């Protein structure tokens, strides 16, 4: 699901190298809140209910975000663990302080690990938002890239 605020989302080259990113491009937001949401079906991704309910998994989420040097930006992240009926079992949110204008192309990393996961998790909802702080027409807002959701199995 994509919500285009202002002039919407575009794809551009990163202004700062993001370590480990397979592609050095990013999604760029505009002067009003832009939002992207994806819901991952863990069973469709190859995980089976017995493993998901075993108490031995961790779900690691990661997102890189940053700003243009000449414009500050705001960013939000909301990740929810959902059951088969899409009921929220757990959630993580990040609303970091805005990056100010004249920031040397700042790039920041948000991570979280869900552990002690409740039985019944079947979906992960990953949603991020961004906008610029100057309210300029065009695409001067938060730049998001290299988002990931990784399921790890603990061997013990």
CSV table of N, CA and C in Angstrom, one decimal:
chain,number,residue,atom,x,y,z
A,1,UNK,N,0.9,-1.2,0.0
A,1,UNK,CA,0.0,0.0,0.0
A,1,UNK,C,0.9,1.2,0.0
A,2,UNK,N,0.6,2.2,-0.9
A,2,UNK,CA,1.4,3.4,-1.0
A,2,UNK,C,0.5,4.6,-0.9
A,3,UNK,N,0.8,5.5,-0.1
A,3,UNK,CA,0.1,6.8,0.1
A,3,UNK,C,1.0,7.9,-0.4
A,4,UNK,N,0.6,8.6,-1.4
A,4,UNK,CA,1.5,9.7,-2.0
A,4,UNK,C,1.0,11.0,-1.4
A,5,UNK,N,1.8,11.6,-0.4
A,5,UNK,CA,1.5,12.9,0.1
A,5,UNK,C,2.3,13.9,-0.7
A,6,UNK,N,1.9,15.2,-0.8
A,6,UNK,CA,2.6,16.2,-1.5
A,6,UNK,C,2.8,15.8,-3.0
A,7,UNK,N,4.0,15.7,-3.5
A,7,UNK,CA,4.3,15.3,-4.9
A,7,UNK,C,4.6,13.8,-5.0
A,8,UNK,N,4.3,13.0,-3.9
A,8,UNK,CA,4.4,11.6,-3.9
A,8,UNK,C,5.9,11.1,-3.7
A,9,UNK,N,6.0,9.8,-3.9
A,9,UNK,CA,7.3,9.1,-3.8
A,9,UNK,C,8.0,9.1,-5.1
A,10,UNK,N,9.3,9.2,-5.1
A,10,UNK,CA,10.1,8.9,-6.3
A,10,UNK,C,11.3,8.0,-5.9
A,11,UNK,N,12.0,7.5,-6.9
A,11,UNK,CA,13.2,6.7,-6.6
A,11,UNK,C,14.4,7.6,-7.1
A,12,UNK,N,15.5,7.7,-6.3
A,12,UNK,CA,16.7,8.4,-6.6
A,12,UNK,C,17.9,7.7,-6.2
A,13,UNK,N,19.1,8.1,-6.6
A,13,UNK,CA,20.3,7.5,-6.1
A,13,UNK,C,20.5,8.0,-4.7
A,14,UNK,N,21.1,7.1,-3.9
A,14,UNK,CA,21.5,7.6,-2.5
A,14,UNK,C,22.5,8.7,-2.6
A,15,UNK,N,22.5,9.6,-1.6
A,15,UNK,CA,23.5,10.7,-1.5
A,15,UNK,C,24.6,10.3,-0.6
A,16,UNK,N,24.4,9.3,0.2
A,16,UNK,CA,25.4,8.7,1.1
A,16,UNK,C,25.4,7.2,0.9
A,17,UNK,N,26.5,6.5,0.8
A,17,UNK,CA,26.6,5.1,0.7
A,17,UNK,C,26.0,4.4,1.9
A,18,UNK,N,25.1,3.5,1.7
A,18,UNK,CA,24.5,2.7,2.7
A,18,UNK,C,25.2,1.4,2.8
A,19,UNK,N,25.9,1.1,3.9
A,19,UNK,CA,26.7,-0.1,4.0
A,19,UNK,C,25.9,-1.4,3.8
A,20,UNK,N,26.3,-2.3,2.9
A,20,UNK,CA,25.7,-3.6,2.7
A,20,UNK,C,24.4,-3.5,1.9
A,21,UNK,N,24.0,-2.4,1.4
A,21,UNK,CA,22.8,-2.3,0.6
A,21,UNK,C,23.1,-2.8,-0.8
A,22,UNK,N,22.3,-3.8,-1.3
A,22,UNK,CA,22.5,-4.3,-2.7
A,22,UNK,C,22.3,-3.3,-3.8
A,23,UNK,N,21.6,-2.3,-3.5
A,23,UNK,CA,21.3,-1.2,-4.5
A,23,UNK,C,21.5,0.1,-3.7
A,24,UNK,N,22.1,1.1,-4.4
A,24,UNK,CA,22.4,2.4,-3.8
A,24,UNK,C,21.3,3.4,-4.3
A,25,UNK,N,20.1,3.0,-4.2
A,25,UNK,CA,18.9,3.8,-4.5
A,25,UNK,C,18.0,3.9,-3.3
A,26,UNK,N,17.1,4.9,-3.3
A,26,UNK,CA,16.2,5.1,-2.2
A,26,UNK,C,14.9,5.6,-2.7
A,27,UNK,N,13.9,5.4,-1.9
A,27,UNK,CA,12.6,6.1,-2.1
A,27,UNK,C,12.6,7.4,-1.4
A,28,UNK,N,12.2,8.5,-2.1
A,28,UNK,CA,12.2,9.8,-1.5
A,28,UNK,C,10.8,10.4,-1.4
A,29,UNK,N,10.6,11.0,-0.2
A,29,UNK,CA,9.2,11.6,0.1
A,29,UNK,C,9.2,13.0,-0.3
A,30,UNK,N,8.0,13.6,0.0
A,30,UNK,CA,7.7,15.0,-0.5
A,30,UNK,C,7.4,15.9,0.7
A,31,UNK,N,6.7,16.9,0.5
A,31,UNK,CA,6.4,18.0,1.5
A,31,UNK,C,5.2,17.6,2.4
A,32,UNK,N,4.5,16.6,2.1
A,32,UNK,CA,3.4,16.1,3.0
A,32,UNK,C,3.7,14.7,3.3
A,33,UNK,N,3.2,14.1,4.4
A,33,UNK,CA,3.5,12.7,4.7
A,33,UNK,C,3.2,11.8,3.6
A,34,UNK,N,4.2,11.0,3.3
A,34,UNK,CA,4.2,9.9,2.3
A,34,UNK,C,4.3,8.6,3.1
A,35,UNK,N,3.5,7.6,2.7
A,35,UNK,CA,3.5,6.3,3.5
A,35,UNK,C,3.6,5.1,2.6
A,36,UNK,N,4.4,4.1,3.0
A,36,UNK,CA,4.5,2.8,2.3
A,36,UNK,C,4.3,1.7,3.4
A,37,UNK,N,3.4,0.8,3.0
A,37,UNK,CA,3.1,-0.3,4.0
A,37,UNK,C,3.1,-1.6,3.2
A,38,UNK,N,3.8,-2.6,3.7
A,38,UNK,CA,3.8,-4.0,3.1
A,38,UNK,C,3.5,-5.0,4.2
A,39,UNK,N,2.6,-5.9,4.0
A,39,UNK,CA,2.3,-7.0,4.9
A,39,UNK,C,2.9,-8.3,4.3
A,40,UNK,N,3.8,-8.9,5.1
A,40,UNK,CA,4.5,-10.1,4.7
A,40,UNK,C,3.8,-11.3,5.3
A,41,UNK,N,3.4,-12.3,4.5
A,41,UNK,CA,2.8,-13.5,4.9
A,41,UNK,C,3.9,-14.5,5.2
A,42,UNK,N,4.2,-14.8,6.4
A,42,UNK,CA,5.4,-15.6,6.8
A,42,UNK,C,5.3,-17.0,6.3
A,43,UNK,N,4.1,-17.6,6.2
A,43,UNK,CA,3.9,-18.9,5.6
A,43,UNK,C,4.2,-18.9,4.1
A,44,UNK,N,3.7,-17.9,3.4
A,44,UNK,CA,4.0,-17.7,2.0
A,44,UNK,C,5.5,-17.6,1.7
A,45,UNK,N,6.2,-17.0,2.7
A,45,UNK,CA,7.7,-16.9,2.6
A,45,UNK,C,8.4,-18.1,2.9
A,46,UNK,N,7.7,-19.2,3.3
A,46,UNK,CA,8.4,-20.5,3.5
A,46,UNK,C,8.5,-21.0,4.9
A,47,UNK,N,7.9,-20.2,5.8
A,47,UNK,CA,8.0,-20.7,7.2
A,47,UNK,C,6.7,-21.4,7.6
A,48,UNK,N,6.8,-22.4,8.4
A,48,UNK,CA,5.6,-23.3,8.7
A,48,UNK,C,5.2,-23.0,10.1
A,49,UNK,N,3.9,-23.2,10.4
A,49,UNK,CA,3.3,-22.9,11.7
A,49,UNK,C,4.0,-23.4,12.9
A,50,UNK,N,4.5,-24.7,12.8
A,50,UNK,CA,5.2,-25.3,14.0
A,50,UNK,C,6.5,-24.5,14.3
A,51,UNK,N,7.2,-24.0,13.3
A,51,UNK,CA,8.4,-23.2,13.5
A,51,UNK,C,8.0,-21.9,14.1
A,52,UNK,N,7.0,-21.2,13.5
A,52,UNK,CA,6.6,-19.9,14.0
A,52,UNK,C,6.1,-19.9,15.4
A,53,UNK,N,5.5,-21.0,15.8
A,53,UNK,CA,5.0,-21.2,17.2
A,53,UNK,C,6.0,-21.9,18.2
A,54,UNK,N,7.2,-22.1,17.7
A,54,UNK,CA,8.1,-22.9,18.5
A,54,UNK,C,8.8,-22.1,19.7
A,55,UNK,N,8.7,-20.8,19.6
A,55,UNK,CA,9.4,-20.0,20.6
A,55,UNK,C,10.8,-19.9,20.4
A,56,UNK,N,11.3,-20.4,19.2
A,56,UNK,CA,12.7,-20.3,18.9
A,56,UNK,C,13.1,-19.3,17.8
A,57,UNK,N,12.1,-18.5,17.4
A,57,UNK,CA,12.4,-17.5,16.3
A,57,UNK,C,12.5,-16.1,16.9
A,58,UNK,N,13.3,-15.3,16.2
A,58,UNK,CA,13.4,-13.9,16.4
A,58,UNK,C,13.1,-13.2,15.0
A,59,UNK,N,12.4,-12.1,15.1
A,59,UNK,CA,12.2,-11.3,13.8
A,59,UNK,C,12.9,-10.0,14.0
A,60,UNK,N,13.8,-9.8,13.0
A,60,UNK,CA,14.7,-8.6,13.0
A,60,UNK,C,14.3,-7.7,11.9
A,61,UNK,N,14.0,-6.4,12.3
A,61,UNK,CA,13.6,-5.5,11.3
A,61,UNK,C,14.6,-4.4,11.2
A,62,UNK,N,14.8,-3.8,10.0
A,62,UNK,CA,15.8,-2.8,9.8
A,62,UNK,C,15.4,-1.8,8.7
A,63,UNK,N,15.7,-0.6,8.9
A,63,UNK,CA,15.4,0.4,7.9
A,63,UNK,C,16.4,1.6,8.0
A,64,UNK,N,16.9,2.0,6.8
A,64,UNK,CA,17.8,3.1,6.7
A,64,UNK,C,17.0,4.3,6.2
A,65,UNK,N,17.3,5.5,6.8
A,65,UNK,CA,16.6,6.7,6.4
A,65,UNK,C,17.6,7.9,6.5
A,66,UNK,N,17.3,8.9,5.7
A,66,UNK,CA,18.2,10.1,5.8
A,66,UNK,C,17.6,11.3,5.1
A,67,UNK,N,18.4,12.3,4.9
A,67,UNK,CA,17.9,13.6,4.4
A,67,UNK,C,18.9,14.1,3.3
A,68,UNK,N,18.4,15.0,2.5
A,68,UNK,CA,19.3,15.8,1.7
A,68,UNK,C,20.0,16.9,2.6
A,69,UNK,N,21.1,17.3,2.1
A,69,UNK,CA,21.9,18.3,2.9
A,69,UNK,C,21.0,19.6,3.1
A,70,UNK,N,20.3,20.0,2.0
A,70,UNK,CA,19.7,21.3,2.0
A,70,UNK,C,18.2,21.3,2.6
A,71,UNK,N,17.8,20.1,3.0
A,71,UNK,CA,16.4,20.1,3.5
A,71,UNK,C,16.4,19.1,4.7
A,72,UNK,N,15.8,19.4,5.8
A,72,UNK,CA,15.6,18.5,6.9
A,72,UNK,C,14.4,17.6,6.5
A,73,UNK,N,14.2,16.6,7.4
A,73,UNK,CA,13.1,15.6,7.1
A,73,UNK,C,12.6,15.0,8.4
A,74,UNK,N,11.4,14.4,8.4
A,74,UNK,CA,10.9,13.7,9.5
A,74,UNK,C,10.6,12.2,9.0
A,75,UNK,N,10.6,11.3,9.9
A,75,UNK,CA,10.5,9.9,9.5
A,75,UNK,C,9.8,9.1,10.7
A,76,UNK,N,9.0,8.1,10.3
A,76,UNK,CA,8.4,7.2,11.3
A,76,UNK,C,8.5,5.8,10.8
A,77,UNK,N,8.5,4.9,11.7
A,77,UNK,CA,8.5,3.4,11.3
A,77,UNK,C,7.5,2.8,12.3
A,78,UNK,N,6.6,1.9,11.8
A,78,UNK,CA,5.8,1.1,12.6
A,78,UNK,C,5.8,-0.3,12.0
A,79,UNK,N,6.2,-1.3,12.9
A,79,UNK,CA,6.2,-2.7,12.5
A,79,UNK,C,5.3,-3.4,13.5
A,80,UNK,N,4.4,-4.3,12.9
A,80,UNK,CA,3.5,-5.0,13.8
A,80,UNK,C,3.6,-6.5,13.4
A,81,UNK,N,3.5,-7.3,14.5
A,81,UNK,CA,3.4,-8.8,14.3
A,81,UNK,C,1.9,-9.1,14.4
A,82,UNK,N,1.4,-9.8,13.4
A,82,UNK,CA,0.0,-10.1,13.3
A,82,UNK,C,-0.3,-11.6,13.3
A,83,UNK,N,-1.5,-11.9,13.8
A,83,UNK,CA,-1.9,-13.3,13.8
A,83,UNK,C,-2.7,-13.6,12.5
A,84,UNK,N,-3.2,-14.8,12.3
A,84,UNK,CA,-3.9,-15.1,11.1
A,84,UNK,C,-5.1,-14.2,10.8
A,85,UNK,N,-5.7,-13.6,11.8
A,85,UNK,CA,-6.8,-12.7,11.6
A,85,UNK,C,-6.4,-11.2,11.5
A,86,UNK,N,-5.1,-11.0,11.4
A,86,UNK,CA,-4.5,-9.7,11.4
A,86,UNK,C,-4.6,-8.9,12.7
A,87,UNK,N,-4.8,-9.6,13.8
A,87,UNK,CA,-4.8,-9.0,15.1
A,87,UNK,C,-3.4,-8.7,15.5
A,88,UNK,N,-3.1,-7.5,16.1
A,88,UNK,CA,-1.8,-7.2,16.5
A,88,UNK,C,-1.4,-7.9,17.8
A,89,UNK,N,-0.3,-8.7,17.7
A,89,UNK,CA,0.3,-9.4,18.8
A,89,UNK,C,1.4,-8.7,19.5
A,90,UNK,N,2.1,-7.9,18.7
A,90,UNK,CA,3.3,-7.1,19.2
A,90,UNK,C,3.6,-6.0,18.2
A,91,UNK,N,4.2,-5.0,18.7
A,91,UNK,CA,4.6,-3.9,17.7
A,91,UNK,C,5.8,-3.1,18.2
A,92,UNK,N,6.4,-2.5,17.2
A,92,UNK,CA,7.6,-1.6,17.5
A,92,UNK,C,7.4,-0.3,16.7
A,93,UNK,N,7.6,0.8,17.3
A,93,UNK,CA,7.5,2.0,16.5
A,93,UNK,C,8.7,2.9,16.8
A,94,UNK,N,9.1,3.7,15.8
A,94,UNK,CA,10.2,4.6,16.0
A,94,UNK,C,9.8,5.9,15.4
A,95,UNK,N,9.9,7.0,16.2
A,95,UNK,CA,9.7,8.3,15.7
A,95,UNK,C,10.9,9.2,16.2
A,96,UNK,N,12.0,9.0,15.4
A,96,UNK,CA,13.2,9.7,15.8
A,96,UNK,C,13.0,11.3,15.6
A,97,UNK,N,13.9,12.0,16.3
A,97,UNK,CA,13.9,13.5,16.1
A,97,UNK,C,14.2,13.7,14.6
A,98,UNK,N,13.5,14.8,14.1
A,98,UNK,CA,13.8,15.2,12.7
A,98,UNK,C,15.3,15.5,12.5
A,99,UNK,N,15.7,15.2,11.2
A,99,UNK,CA,17.0,15.6,10.8
A,99,UNK,C,16.9,17.1,10.4
A,100,UNK,N,17.7,18.0,10.9
A,100,UNK,CA,17.6,19.4,10.5
A,100,UNK,C,18.2,19.7,9.1
A,101,UNK,N,17.8,20.8,8.6
A,101,UNK,CA,18.4,21.3,7.4
A,101,UNK,C,19.9,21.6,7.6
A,102,UNK,N,20.7,21.5,6.5
A,102,UNK,CA,22.1,21.6,6.5
A,102,UNK,C,22.7,20.5,7.4
A,103,UNK,N,22.5,19.3,6.9
A,103,UNK,CA,22.9,18.1,7.8
A,103,UNK,C,24.0,17.2,7.2
A,104,UNK,N,24.6,17.6,6.1
A,104,UNK,CA,25.7,16.8,5.5
A,104,UNK,C,25.2,15.5,5.0
A,105,UNK,N,23.9,15.5,4.4
A,105,UNK,CA,23.3,14.2,3.9
A,105,UNK,C,23.3,13.1,4.9
A,106,UNK,N,22.8,13.5,6.1
A,106,UNK,CA,22.7,12.5,7.2
A,106,UNK,C,22.0,11.2,6.8
A,107,UNK,N,22.5,10.1,7.3
A,107,UNK,CA,21.8,8.8,7.0
A,107,UNK,C,21.8,8.0,8.3
A,108,UNK,N,20.6,7.5,8.8
A,108,UNK,CA,20.5,6.9,10.1
A,108,UNK,C,19.9,5.5,9.9
A,109,UNK,N,20.1,4.6,10.9
A,109,UNK,CA,19.7,3.2,10.8
A,109,UNK,C,18.8,2.9,12.0
A,110,UNK,N,17.6,2.4,11.7
A,110,UNK,CA,16.7,2.0,12.8
A,110,UNK,C,16.6,0.4,12.7
A,111,UNK,N,16.8,-0.2,13.9
A,111,UNK,CA,16.7,-1.7,14.0
A,111,UNK,C,15.9,-2.1,15.2
A,112,UNK,N,15.3,-3.2,15.1
A,112,UNK,CA,14.6,-3.8,16.3
A,112,UNK,C,14.6,-5.3,16.2
A,113,UNK,N,14.7,-6.0,17.3
A,113,UNK,CA,14.6,-7.5,17.3
A,113,UNK,C,13.4,-7.8,18.1
A,114,UNK,N,12.4,-8.5,17.5
A,114,UNK,CA,11.3,-9.1,18.3
A,114,UNK,C,11.8,-10.5,18.8
A,115,UNK,N,11.8,-10.7,20.1
A,115,UNK,CA,12.1,-12.0,20.7
A,115,UNK,C,11.0,-12.4,21.6
A,116,UNK,N,11.0,-13.6,22.1
A,116,UNK,CA,9.9,-14.0,23.0
A,116,UNK,C,8.6,-13.8,22.3
A,117,UNK,N,8.5,-14.2,21.0
A,117,UNK,CA,7.4,-14.0,20.2
A,117,UNK,C,6.2,-14.8,20.6
A,118,UNK,N,5.0,-14.2,20.7
A,118,UNK,CA,3.8,-14.9,21.1
A,118,UNK,C,3.4,-16.0,20.0
A,119,UNK,N,2.8,-17.0,20.4
A,119,UNK,CA,2.3,-18.0,19.5
A,119,UNK,C,1.2,-17.4,18.6
A,120,UNK,N,1.2,-17.8,17.3
A,120,UNK,CA,0.2,-17.3,16.4
A,120,UNK,C,0.6,-16.3,15.4
A,121,UNK,N,1.9,-15.8,15.5
A,121,UNK,CA,2.3,-14.8,14.5
A,121,UNK,C,2.4,-15.5,13.1
A,122,UNK,N,1.7,-14.8,12.1
A,122,UNK,CA,1.7,-15.3,10.8
A,122,UNK,C,2.0,-14.2,9.7
A,123,UNK,N,1.9,-12.9,10.2
A,123,UNK,CA,2.2,-11.8,9.3
A,123,UNK,C,3.1,-10.8,10.0
A,124,UNK,N,3.9,-10.0,9.2
A,124,UNK,CA,4.6,-8.9,9.7
A,124,UNK,C,4.2,-7.7,8.8
A,125,UNK,N,3.7,-6.7,9.4
A,125,UNK,CA,3.3,-5.4,8.8
A,125,UNK,C,4.4,-4.4,9.0
A,126,UNK,N,5.0,-3.9,7.9
A,126,UNK,CA,6.1,-3.0,7.9
A,126,UNK,C,5.7,-1.7,7.2
A,127,UNK,N,5.7,-0.6,8.0
A,127,UNK,CA,5.2,0.7,7.4
A,127,UNK,C,6.1,1.8,7.8
A,128,UNK,N,6.5,2.6,6.8
A,128,UNK,CA,7.3,3.8,7.1
A,128,UNK,C,6.7,5.0,6.4
A,129,UNK,N,7.0,6.1,7.0
A,129,UNK,CA,6.4,7.4,6.6
A,129,UNK,C,7.6,8.4,6.5
A,130,UNK,N,7.4,9.4,5.7
A,130,UNK,CA,8.4,10.5,5.7
A,130,UNK,C,7.9,11.8,5.0
A,131,UNK,N,8.6,12.9,5.3
A,131,UNK,CA,8.2,14.1,4.7
A,131,UNK,C,9.4,15.1,4.9
A,132,UNK,N,9.4,16.2,4.2
A,132,UNK,CA,10.5,17.2,4.4
A,132,UNK,C,10.0,18.2,5.5
A,133,UNK,N,11.0,19.0,6.0
A,133,UNK,CA,10.6,19.9,7.0
A,133,UNK,C,10.6,21.4,6.4
A,134,UNK,N,10.9,21.5,5.2
A,134,UNK,CA,10.9,22.8,4.6
A,134,UNK,C,9.5,23.1,3.8
A,135,UNK,N,8.8,22.0,3.6
A,135,UNK,CA,7.5,22.0,2.8
A,135,UNK,C,7.7,22.6,1.4
A,136,UNK,N,8.8,22.2,0.8
A,136,UNK,CA,9.1,22.6,-0.6
A,136,UNK,C,8.4,21.6,-1.5
A,137,UNK,N,7.9,22.1,-2.6
A,137,UNK,CA,7.4,21.3,-3.7
A,137,UNK,C,8.5,20.4,-4.2
A,138,UNK,N,8.2,19.2,-4.7
A,138,UNK,CA,9.2,18.3,-5.2
A,138,UNK,C,9.5,17.2,-4.2
A,139,UNK,N,10.7,16.7,-4.2
A,139,UNK,CA,11.1,15.6,-3.4
A,139,UNK,C,12.3,15.9,-2.6
A,140,UNK,N,12.1,16.5,-1.4
A,140,UNK,CA,13.2,16.9,-0.5
A,140,UNK,C,13.0,16.3,0.8
A,141,UNK,N,12.1,15.3,1.0
A,141,UNK,CA,11.9,14.7,2.2
A,141,UNK,C,12.7,13.5,2.6
A,142,UNK,N,12.3,12.7,3.6
A,142,UNK,CA,13.0,11.5,4.0
A,142,UNK,C,13.3,10.6,2.9
A,143,UNK,N,14.5,10.0,2.9
A,143,UNK,CA,15.0,9.1,1.9
A,143,UNK,C,15.1,7.7,2.6
A,144,UNK,N,14.4,6.7,2.2
A,144,UNK,CA,14.4,5.4,2.8
A,144,UNK,C,14.9,4.4,1.9
A,145,UNK,N,15.7,3.4,2.5
A,145,UNK,CA,16.3,2.4,1.7
A,145,UNK,C,16.7,1.2,2.5
A,146,UNK,N,17.0,0.1,1.8
A,146,UNK,CA,17.5,-1.1,2.4
A,146,UNK,C,16.7,-1.6,3.6
A,147,UNK,N,15.4,-1.5,3.5
A,147,UNK,CA,14.5,-2.0,4.5
A,147,UNK,C,14.5,-3.6,4.5
A,148,UNK,N,14.4,-4.2,5.7
A,148,UNK,CA,14.5,-5.6,5.7
A,148,UNK,C,13.7,-6.2,6.9
A,149,UNK,N,13.2,-7.4,6.7
A,149,UNK,CA,12.6,-8.2,7.8
A,149,UNK,C,13.3,-9.6,7.7
A,150,UNK,N,14.0,-10.0,8.7
A,150,UNK,CA,14.7,-11.3,8.7
A,150,UNK,C,14.2,-12.1,9.9
A,151,UNK,N,13.9,-13.3,9.6
A,151,UNK,CA,13.5,-14.3,10.7
A,151,UNK,C,14.7,-15.2,11.0
A,152,UNK,N,15.1,-15.2,12.2
A,152,UNK,CA,16.3,-16.0,12.7
A,152,UNK,C,15.7,-17.1,13.6
A,153,UNK,N,16.3,-18.3,13.5
A,153,UNK,CA,16.0,-19.4,14.3
A,153,UNK,C,17.1,-19.6,15.3
A,154,UNK,N,16.7,-19.6,16.6
A,154,UNK,CA,17.7,-19.9,17.7
A,154,UNK,C,17.8,-21.4,17.8
A,155,UNK,N,19.0,-21.9,17.8
A,155,UNK,CA,19.2,-23.4,17.8
A,155,UNK,C,19.0,-24.1,19.1
A,156,UNK,N,19.0,-23.3,20.2
A,156,UNK,CA,18.8,-24.0,21.5
A,156,UNK,C,17.4,-24.1,21.9
